PDB file of C-alpha atoms and ligand atoms in Angstrom:
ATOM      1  CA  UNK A   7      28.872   4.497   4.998  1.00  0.00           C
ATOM      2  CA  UNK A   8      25.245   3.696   4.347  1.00  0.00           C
ATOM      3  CA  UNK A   9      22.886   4.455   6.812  1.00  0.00           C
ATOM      4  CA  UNK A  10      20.124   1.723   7.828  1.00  0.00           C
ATOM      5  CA  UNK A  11      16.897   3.563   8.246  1.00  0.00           C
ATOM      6  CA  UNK A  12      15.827   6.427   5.235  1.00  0.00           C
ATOM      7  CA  UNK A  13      13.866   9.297   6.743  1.00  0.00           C
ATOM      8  CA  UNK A  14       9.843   8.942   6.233  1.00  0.00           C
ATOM      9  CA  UNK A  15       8.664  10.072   2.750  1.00  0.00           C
ATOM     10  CA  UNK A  16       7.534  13.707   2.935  1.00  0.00           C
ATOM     11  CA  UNK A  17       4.812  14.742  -0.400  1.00  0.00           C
ATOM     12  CA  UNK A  18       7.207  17.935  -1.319  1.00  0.00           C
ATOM     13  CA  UNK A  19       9.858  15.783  -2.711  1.00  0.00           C
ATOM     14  CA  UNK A  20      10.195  14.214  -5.714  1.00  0.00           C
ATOM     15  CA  UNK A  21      10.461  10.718  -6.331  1.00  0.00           C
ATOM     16  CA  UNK A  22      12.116   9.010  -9.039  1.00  0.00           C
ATOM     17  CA  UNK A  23      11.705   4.855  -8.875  1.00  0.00           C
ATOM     18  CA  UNK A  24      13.254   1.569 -10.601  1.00  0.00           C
ATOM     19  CA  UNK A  25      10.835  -0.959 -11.416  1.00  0.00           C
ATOM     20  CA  UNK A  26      12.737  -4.546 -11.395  1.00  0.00           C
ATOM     21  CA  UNK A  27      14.005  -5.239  -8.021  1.00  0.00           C
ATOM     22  CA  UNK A  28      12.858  -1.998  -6.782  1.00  0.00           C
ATOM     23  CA  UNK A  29       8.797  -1.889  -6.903  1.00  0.00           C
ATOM     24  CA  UNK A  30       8.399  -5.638  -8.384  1.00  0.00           C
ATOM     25  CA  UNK A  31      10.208  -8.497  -7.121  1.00  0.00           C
ATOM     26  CA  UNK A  32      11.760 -10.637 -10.577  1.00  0.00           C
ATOM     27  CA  UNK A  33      10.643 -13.322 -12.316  1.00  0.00           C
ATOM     28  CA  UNK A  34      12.043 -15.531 -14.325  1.00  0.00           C
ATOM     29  CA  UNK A  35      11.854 -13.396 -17.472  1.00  0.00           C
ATOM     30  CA  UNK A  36      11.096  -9.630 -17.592  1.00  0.00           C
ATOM     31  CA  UNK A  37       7.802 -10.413 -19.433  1.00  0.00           C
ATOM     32  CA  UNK A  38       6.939 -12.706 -16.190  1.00  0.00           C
ATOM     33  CA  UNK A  39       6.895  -9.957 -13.530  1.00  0.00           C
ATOM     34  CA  UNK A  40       3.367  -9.810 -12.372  1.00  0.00           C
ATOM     35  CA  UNK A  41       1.938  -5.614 -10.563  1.00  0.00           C
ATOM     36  CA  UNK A  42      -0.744  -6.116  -7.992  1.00  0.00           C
ATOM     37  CA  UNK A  43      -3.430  -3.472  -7.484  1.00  0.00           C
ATOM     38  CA  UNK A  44      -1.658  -3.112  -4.373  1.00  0.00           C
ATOM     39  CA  UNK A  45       1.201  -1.264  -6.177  1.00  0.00           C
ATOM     40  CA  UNK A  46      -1.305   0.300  -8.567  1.00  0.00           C
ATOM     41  CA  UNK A  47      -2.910   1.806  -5.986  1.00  0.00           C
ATOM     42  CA  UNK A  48       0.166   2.832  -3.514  1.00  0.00           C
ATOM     43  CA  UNK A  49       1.877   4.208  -7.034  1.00  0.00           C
ATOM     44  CA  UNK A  50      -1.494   6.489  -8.171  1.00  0.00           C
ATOM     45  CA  UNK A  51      -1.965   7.489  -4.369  1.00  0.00           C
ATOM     46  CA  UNK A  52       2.124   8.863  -3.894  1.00  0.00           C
ATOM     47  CA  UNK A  53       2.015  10.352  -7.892  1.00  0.00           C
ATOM     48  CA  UNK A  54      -1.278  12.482  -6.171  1.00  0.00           C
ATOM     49  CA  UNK A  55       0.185  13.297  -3.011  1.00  0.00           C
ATOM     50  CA  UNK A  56       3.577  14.337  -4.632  1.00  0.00           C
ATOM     51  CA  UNK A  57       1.551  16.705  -6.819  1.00  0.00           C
ATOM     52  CA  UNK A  58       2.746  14.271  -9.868  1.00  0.00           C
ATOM     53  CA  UNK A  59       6.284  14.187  -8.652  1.00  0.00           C
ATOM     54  CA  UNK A  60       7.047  11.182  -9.377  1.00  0.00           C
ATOM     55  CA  UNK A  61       8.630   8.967 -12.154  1.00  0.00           C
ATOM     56  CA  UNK A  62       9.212   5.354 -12.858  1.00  0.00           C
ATOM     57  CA  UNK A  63      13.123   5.161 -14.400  1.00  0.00           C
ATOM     58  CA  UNK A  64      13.408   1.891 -16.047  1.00  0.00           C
ATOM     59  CA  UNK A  65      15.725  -0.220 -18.276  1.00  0.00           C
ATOM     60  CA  UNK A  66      12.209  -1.156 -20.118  1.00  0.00           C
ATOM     61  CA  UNK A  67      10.725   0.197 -23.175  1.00  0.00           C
ATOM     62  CA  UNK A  68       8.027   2.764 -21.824  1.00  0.00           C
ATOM     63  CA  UNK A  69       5.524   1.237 -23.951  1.00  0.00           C
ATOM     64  CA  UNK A  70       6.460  -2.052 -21.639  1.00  0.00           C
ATOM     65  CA  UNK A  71       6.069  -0.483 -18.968  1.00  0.00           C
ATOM     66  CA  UNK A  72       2.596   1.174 -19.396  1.00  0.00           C
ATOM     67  CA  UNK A  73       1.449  -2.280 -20.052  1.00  0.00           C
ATOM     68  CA  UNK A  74       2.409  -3.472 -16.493  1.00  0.00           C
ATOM     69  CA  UNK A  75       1.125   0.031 -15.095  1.00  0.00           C
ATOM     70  CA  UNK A  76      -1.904   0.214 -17.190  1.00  0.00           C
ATOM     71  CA  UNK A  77      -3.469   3.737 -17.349  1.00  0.00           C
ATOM     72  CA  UNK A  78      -1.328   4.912 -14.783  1.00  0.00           C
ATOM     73  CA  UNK A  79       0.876   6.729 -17.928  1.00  0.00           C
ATOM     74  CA  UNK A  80       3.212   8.723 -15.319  1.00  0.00           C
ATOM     75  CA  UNK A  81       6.076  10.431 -16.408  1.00  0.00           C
ATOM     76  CA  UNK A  82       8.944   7.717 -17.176  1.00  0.00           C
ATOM     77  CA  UNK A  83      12.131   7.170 -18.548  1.00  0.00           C
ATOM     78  CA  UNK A  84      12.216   3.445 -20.293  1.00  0.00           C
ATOM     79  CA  UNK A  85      15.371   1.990 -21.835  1.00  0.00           C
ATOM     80  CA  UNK A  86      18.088   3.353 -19.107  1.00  0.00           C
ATOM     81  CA  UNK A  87      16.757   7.018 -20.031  1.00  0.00           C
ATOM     82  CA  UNK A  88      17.102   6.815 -23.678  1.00  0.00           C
ATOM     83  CA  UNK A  89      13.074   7.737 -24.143  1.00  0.00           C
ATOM     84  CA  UNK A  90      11.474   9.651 -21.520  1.00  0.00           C
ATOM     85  CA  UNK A  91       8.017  10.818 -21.427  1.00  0.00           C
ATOM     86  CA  UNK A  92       7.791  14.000 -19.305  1.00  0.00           C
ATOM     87  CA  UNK A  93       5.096  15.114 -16.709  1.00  0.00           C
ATOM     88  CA  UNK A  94       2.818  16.840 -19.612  1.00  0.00           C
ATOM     89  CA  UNK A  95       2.894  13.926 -21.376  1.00  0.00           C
ATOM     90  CA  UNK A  96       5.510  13.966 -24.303  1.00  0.00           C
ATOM     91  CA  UNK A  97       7.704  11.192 -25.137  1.00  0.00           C
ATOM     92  CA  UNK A  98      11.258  12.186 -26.275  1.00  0.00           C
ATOM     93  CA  UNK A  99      13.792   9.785 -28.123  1.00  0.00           C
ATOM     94  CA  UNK A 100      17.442   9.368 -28.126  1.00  0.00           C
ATOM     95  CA  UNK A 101      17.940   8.658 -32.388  1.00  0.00           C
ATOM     96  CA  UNK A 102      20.085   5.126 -32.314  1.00  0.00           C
ATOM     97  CA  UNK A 103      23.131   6.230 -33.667  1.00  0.00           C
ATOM     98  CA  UNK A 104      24.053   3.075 -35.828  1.00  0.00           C
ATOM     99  CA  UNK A 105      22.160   1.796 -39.079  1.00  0.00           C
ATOM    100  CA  UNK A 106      19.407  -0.451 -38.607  1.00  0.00           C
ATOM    101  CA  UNK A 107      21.397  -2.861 -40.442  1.00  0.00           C
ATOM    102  CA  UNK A 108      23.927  -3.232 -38.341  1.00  0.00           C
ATOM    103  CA  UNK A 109      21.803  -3.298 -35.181  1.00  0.00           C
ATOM    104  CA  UNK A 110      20.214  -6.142 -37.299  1.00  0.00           C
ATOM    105  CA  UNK A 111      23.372  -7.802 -37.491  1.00  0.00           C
ATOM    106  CA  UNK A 112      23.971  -8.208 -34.283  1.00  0.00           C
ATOM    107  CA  UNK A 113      20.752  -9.349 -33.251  1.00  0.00           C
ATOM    108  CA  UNK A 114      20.589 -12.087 -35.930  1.00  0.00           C
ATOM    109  CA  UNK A 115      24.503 -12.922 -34.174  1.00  0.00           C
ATOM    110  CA  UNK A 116      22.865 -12.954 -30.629  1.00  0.00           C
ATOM    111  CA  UNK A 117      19.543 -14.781 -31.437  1.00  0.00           C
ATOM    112  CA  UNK A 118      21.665 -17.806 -33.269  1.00  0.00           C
ATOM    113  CA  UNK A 119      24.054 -18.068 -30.202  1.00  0.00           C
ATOM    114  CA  UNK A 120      21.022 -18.299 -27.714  1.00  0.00           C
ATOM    115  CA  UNK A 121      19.330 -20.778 -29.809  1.00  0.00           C
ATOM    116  CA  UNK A 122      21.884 -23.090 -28.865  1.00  0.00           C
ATOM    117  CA  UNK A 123      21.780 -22.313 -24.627  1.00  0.00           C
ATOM    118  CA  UNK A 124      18.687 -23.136 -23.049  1.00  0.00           C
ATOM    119  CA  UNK A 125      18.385 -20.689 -20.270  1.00  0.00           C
ATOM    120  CA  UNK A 126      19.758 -17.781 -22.070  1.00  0.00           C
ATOM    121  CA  UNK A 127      16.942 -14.921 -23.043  1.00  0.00           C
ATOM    122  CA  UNK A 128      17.828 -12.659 -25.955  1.00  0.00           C
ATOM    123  CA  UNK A 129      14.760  -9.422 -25.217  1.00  0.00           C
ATOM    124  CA  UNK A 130      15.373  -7.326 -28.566  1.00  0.00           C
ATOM    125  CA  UNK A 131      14.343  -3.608 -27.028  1.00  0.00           C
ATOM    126  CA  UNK A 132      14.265  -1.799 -30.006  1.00  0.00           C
ATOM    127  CA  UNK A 133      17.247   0.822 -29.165  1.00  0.00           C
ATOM    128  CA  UNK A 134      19.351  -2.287 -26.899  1.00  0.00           C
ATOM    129  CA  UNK A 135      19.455  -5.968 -27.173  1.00  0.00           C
ATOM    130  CA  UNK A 136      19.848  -7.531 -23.878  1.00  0.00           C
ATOM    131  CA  UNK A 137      20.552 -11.016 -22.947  1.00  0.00           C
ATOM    132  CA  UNK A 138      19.687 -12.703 -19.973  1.00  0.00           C
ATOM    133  CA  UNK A 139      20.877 -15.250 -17.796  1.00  0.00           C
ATOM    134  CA  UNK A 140      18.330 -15.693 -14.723  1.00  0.00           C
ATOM    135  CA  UNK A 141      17.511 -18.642 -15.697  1.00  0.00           C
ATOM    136  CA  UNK A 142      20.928 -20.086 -16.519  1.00  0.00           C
ATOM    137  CA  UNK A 143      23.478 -18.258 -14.227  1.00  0.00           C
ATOM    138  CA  UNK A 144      26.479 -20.314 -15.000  1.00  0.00           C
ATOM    139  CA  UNK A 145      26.192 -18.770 -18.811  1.00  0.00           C
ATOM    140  CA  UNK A 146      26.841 -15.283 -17.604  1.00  0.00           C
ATOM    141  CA  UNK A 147      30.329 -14.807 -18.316  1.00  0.00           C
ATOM    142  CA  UNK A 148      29.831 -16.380 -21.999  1.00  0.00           C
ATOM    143  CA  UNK A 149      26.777 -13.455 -22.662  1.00  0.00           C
ATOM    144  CA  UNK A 150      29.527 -11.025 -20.861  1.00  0.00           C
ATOM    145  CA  UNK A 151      31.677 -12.204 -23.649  1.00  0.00           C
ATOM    146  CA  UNK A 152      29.633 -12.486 -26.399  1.00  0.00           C
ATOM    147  CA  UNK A 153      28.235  -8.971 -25.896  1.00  0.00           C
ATOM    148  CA  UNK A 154      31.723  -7.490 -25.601  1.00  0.00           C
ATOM    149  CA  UNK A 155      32.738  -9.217 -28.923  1.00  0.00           C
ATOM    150  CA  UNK A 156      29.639  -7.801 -30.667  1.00  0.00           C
ATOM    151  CA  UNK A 157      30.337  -4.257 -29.149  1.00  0.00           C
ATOM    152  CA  UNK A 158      32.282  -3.317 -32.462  1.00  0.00           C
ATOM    153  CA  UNK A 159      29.908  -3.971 -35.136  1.00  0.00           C
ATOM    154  CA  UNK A 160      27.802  -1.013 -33.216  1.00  0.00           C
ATOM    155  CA  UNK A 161      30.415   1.149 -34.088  1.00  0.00           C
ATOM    156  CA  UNK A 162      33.490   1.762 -31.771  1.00  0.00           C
ATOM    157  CA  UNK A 163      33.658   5.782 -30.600  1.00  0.00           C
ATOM    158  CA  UNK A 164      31.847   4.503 -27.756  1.00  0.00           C
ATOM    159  CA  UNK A 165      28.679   4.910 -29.759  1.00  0.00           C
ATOM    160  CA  UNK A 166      27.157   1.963 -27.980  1.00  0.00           C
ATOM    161  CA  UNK A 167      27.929   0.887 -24.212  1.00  0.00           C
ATOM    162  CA  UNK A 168      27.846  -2.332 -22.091  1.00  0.00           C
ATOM    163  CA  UNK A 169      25.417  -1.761 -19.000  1.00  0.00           C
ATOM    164  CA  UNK A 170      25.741  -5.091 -16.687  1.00  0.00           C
ATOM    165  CA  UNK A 171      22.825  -5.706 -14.014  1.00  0.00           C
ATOM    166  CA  UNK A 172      21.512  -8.643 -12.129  1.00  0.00           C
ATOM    167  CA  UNK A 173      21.503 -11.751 -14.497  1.00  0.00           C
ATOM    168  CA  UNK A 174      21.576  -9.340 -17.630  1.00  0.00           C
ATOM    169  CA  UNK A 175      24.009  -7.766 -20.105  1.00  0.00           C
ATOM    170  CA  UNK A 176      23.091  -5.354 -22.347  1.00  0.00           C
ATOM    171  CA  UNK A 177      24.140  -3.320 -25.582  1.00  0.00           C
ATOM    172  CA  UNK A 178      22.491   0.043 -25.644  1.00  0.00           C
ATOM    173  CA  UNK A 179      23.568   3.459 -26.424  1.00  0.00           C
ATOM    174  CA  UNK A 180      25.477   5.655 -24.699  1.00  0.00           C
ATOM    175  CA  UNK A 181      24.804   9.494 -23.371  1.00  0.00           C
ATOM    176  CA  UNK A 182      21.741   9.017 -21.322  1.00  0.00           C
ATOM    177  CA  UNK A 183      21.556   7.092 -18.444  1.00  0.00           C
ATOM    178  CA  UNK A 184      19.151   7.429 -15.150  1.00  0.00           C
ATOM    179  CA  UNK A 185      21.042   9.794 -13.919  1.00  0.00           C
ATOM    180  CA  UNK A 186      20.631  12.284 -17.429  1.00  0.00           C
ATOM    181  CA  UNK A 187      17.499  11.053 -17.068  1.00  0.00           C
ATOM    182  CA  UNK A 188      16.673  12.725 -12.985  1.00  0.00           C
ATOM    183  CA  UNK A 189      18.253  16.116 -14.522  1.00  0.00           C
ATOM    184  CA  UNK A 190      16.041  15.981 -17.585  1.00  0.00           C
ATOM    185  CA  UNK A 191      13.096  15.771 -15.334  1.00  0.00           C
ATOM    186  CA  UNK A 192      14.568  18.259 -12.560  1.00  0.00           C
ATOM    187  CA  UNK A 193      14.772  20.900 -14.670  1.00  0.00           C
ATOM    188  CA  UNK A 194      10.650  20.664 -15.600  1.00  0.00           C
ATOM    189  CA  UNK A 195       7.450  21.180 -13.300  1.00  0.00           C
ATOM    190  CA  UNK A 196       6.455  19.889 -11.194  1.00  0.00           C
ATOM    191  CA  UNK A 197       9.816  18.201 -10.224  1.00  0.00           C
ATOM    192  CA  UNK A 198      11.749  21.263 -10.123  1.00  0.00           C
ATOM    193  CA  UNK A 199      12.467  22.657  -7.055  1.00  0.00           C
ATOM    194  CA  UNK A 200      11.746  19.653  -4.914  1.00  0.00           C
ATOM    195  CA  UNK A 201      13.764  17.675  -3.258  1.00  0.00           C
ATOM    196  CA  UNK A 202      14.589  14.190  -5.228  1.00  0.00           C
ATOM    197  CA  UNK A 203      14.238  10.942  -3.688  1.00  0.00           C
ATOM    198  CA  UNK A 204      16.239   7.815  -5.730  1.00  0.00           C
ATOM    199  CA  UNK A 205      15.238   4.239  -5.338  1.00  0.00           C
ATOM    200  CA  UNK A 206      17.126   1.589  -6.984  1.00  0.00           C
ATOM    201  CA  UNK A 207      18.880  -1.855  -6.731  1.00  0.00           C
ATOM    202  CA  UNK A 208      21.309  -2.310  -9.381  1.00  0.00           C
ATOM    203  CA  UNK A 209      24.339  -0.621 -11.491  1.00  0.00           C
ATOM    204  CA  UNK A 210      21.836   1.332 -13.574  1.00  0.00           C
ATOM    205  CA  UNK A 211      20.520   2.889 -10.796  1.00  0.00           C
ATOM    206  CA  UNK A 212      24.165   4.052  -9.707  1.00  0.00           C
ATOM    207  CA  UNK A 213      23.729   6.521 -12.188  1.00  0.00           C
ATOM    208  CA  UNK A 214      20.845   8.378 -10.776  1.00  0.00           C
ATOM    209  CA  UNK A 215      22.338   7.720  -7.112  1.00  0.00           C
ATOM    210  CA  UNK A 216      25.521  10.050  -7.840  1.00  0.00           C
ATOM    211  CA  UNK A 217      23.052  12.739  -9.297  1.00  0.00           C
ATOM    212  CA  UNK A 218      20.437  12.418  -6.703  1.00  0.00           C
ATOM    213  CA  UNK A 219      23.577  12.916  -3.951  1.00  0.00           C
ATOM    214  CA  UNK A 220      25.353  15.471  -5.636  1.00  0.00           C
ATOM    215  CA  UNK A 221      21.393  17.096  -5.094  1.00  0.00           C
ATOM    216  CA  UNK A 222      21.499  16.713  -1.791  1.00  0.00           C
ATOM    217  CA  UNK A 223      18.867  14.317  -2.017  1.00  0.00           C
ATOM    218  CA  UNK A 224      17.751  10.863  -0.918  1.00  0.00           C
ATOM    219  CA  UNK A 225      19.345   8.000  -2.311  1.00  0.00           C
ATOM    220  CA  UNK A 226      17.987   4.226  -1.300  1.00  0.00           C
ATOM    221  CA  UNK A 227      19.585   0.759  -2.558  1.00  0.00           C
ATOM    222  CA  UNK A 228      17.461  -1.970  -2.289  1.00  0.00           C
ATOM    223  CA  UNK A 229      19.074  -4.901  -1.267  1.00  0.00           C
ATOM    224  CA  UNK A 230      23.092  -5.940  -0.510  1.00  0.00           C
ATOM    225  CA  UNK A 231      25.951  -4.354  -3.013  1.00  0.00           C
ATOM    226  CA  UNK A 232      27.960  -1.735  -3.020  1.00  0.00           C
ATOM    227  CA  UNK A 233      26.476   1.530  -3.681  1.00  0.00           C
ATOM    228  CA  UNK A 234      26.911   5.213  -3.512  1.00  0.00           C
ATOM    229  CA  UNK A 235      23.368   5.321  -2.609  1.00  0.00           C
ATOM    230  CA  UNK A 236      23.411   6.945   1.081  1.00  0.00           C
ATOM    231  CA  UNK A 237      20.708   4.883   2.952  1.00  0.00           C
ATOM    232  CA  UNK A 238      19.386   1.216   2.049  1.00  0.00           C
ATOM    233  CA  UNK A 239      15.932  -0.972   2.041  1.00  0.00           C
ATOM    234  CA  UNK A 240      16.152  -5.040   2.281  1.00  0.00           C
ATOM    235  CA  UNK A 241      14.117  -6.029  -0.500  1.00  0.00           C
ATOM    236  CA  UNK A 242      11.098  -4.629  -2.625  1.00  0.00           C
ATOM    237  CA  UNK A 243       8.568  -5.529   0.222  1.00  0.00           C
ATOM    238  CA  UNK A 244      10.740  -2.788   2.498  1.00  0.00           C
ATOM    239  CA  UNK A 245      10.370  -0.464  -0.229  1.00  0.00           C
ATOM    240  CA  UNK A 246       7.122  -0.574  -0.472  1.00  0.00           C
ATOM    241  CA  UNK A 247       6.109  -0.682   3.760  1.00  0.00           C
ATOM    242  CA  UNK A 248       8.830   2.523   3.552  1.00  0.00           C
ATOM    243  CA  UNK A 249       5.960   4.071   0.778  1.00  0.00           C
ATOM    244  CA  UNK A 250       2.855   3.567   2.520  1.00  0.00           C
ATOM    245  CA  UNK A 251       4.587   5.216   6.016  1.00  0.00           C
TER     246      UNK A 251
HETATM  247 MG1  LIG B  24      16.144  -2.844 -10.970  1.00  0.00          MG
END
């Protein structure tokens, strides 16, 4: 059962945030999403109060998302936790664990099929591929499909994983998620200790709900779905009146 109203942010707990959906309403591609000052400031203001607290857990490269933060560098976790920079500073990398080649392969494969779909976004992350269908939601289940039959050439062994979200599929690989991700940070100052506070709105963040809960912490979706997330914010303007209270 999901409770309506979370209880008002307190600056002893730590706070752990998704980006898309969460913090930044979409766009029509990732590279589209626009940060006002407004968050800028709200963001630096909550990272003071919290004593540094707090950490922005994204399915984005963390160099992408220090460009739409710019100076802010706060600790992060980019690419579903598989780099994480922590709270002094230093970035940490999960080592892909299939040739270069092969990740090649499959990007060439994924690039050539999108060519052909107007509507359909291949964003090459480095570590994942992901493809995208915001733009052209009736091509979902053929990127669902397409990604599954790729799966194999990144090795089976469940070396490499599909994570689903809103309008996206992606190949990445597995071990870390958001929720690795929230214990990496818990066990490090200053997040140890506190109490941690999980905002998300989609299957990535489930990950970090189930750790956050089996915490005893906070756990916020944002937006309708089901969720093991224990209380739950409209939209990303909710999220952010919720911050400034
Ligand atoms: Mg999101």
């Amino acid at each position: 059962m999901t409770r309506r109203k979370p209880p008002t942010p307190r600056r002893e707990w730590a706070y752990f945030f998704d980006l898309d959906g969460t913090l930044i309403d979409f766009a029509a591609t990732p590279a589209a999403v626009r940060v006002s000052e407004d968050l800028r400031l709200l963001l630096t203001r909550m990272y003071r109060s919290a004593g540094g607290a707090v950490a922005l857990m994204s399915g984005r490269p963390i160099a992408d998302i220090d460009r739409l933060f710019r100076n802010a560098r706060m600790p992060a976790a980019g690419l579903h936790g598989l780099e994480r920079r922590a709270a002094r500073g230093t970035v940490t990398r999960h080592r892909p664990p299939v040739p270069a080649a092969r990740m090649e392969r499959v990007r060439r494969r994924l690039a050539a099929a999108v060519n052909g779909k107007p509507g359909l976004l291949l964003e090459n992350k480095g570590l994942a591929l992901a493809l995208h269908y915001r733009r052209a939601p009736r091509l979902g289940a053929y990127a669902h499909r397409l990604a599954r039959s790729l799966l194999p050439v990144l090795g089976g062994n469940g070396r490499f994983c599909i994570q689903r979200g809103k309008y996206v599929v992606e190949m990445r690989p597995s071990g870390k998620d958001k929720g690795v991700g929230v214990e990496e940070f818990m066990r490090e100052a200053p997040f140890r200790g506190r109490l941690p506070v999980f905002v998300g709105d989609d299957a990535t963040d489930e990950f970090g709900f189930a750790v956050v809960n089996r915490l005893g912490g906070v756990t916020i979706k944002v937006g309708p779905g089901k969720t093991v997330a224990r209380w739950r914010l409209p939209d990303v303007r909710a999220v952010r009146a919720w911050l400034a209270s």
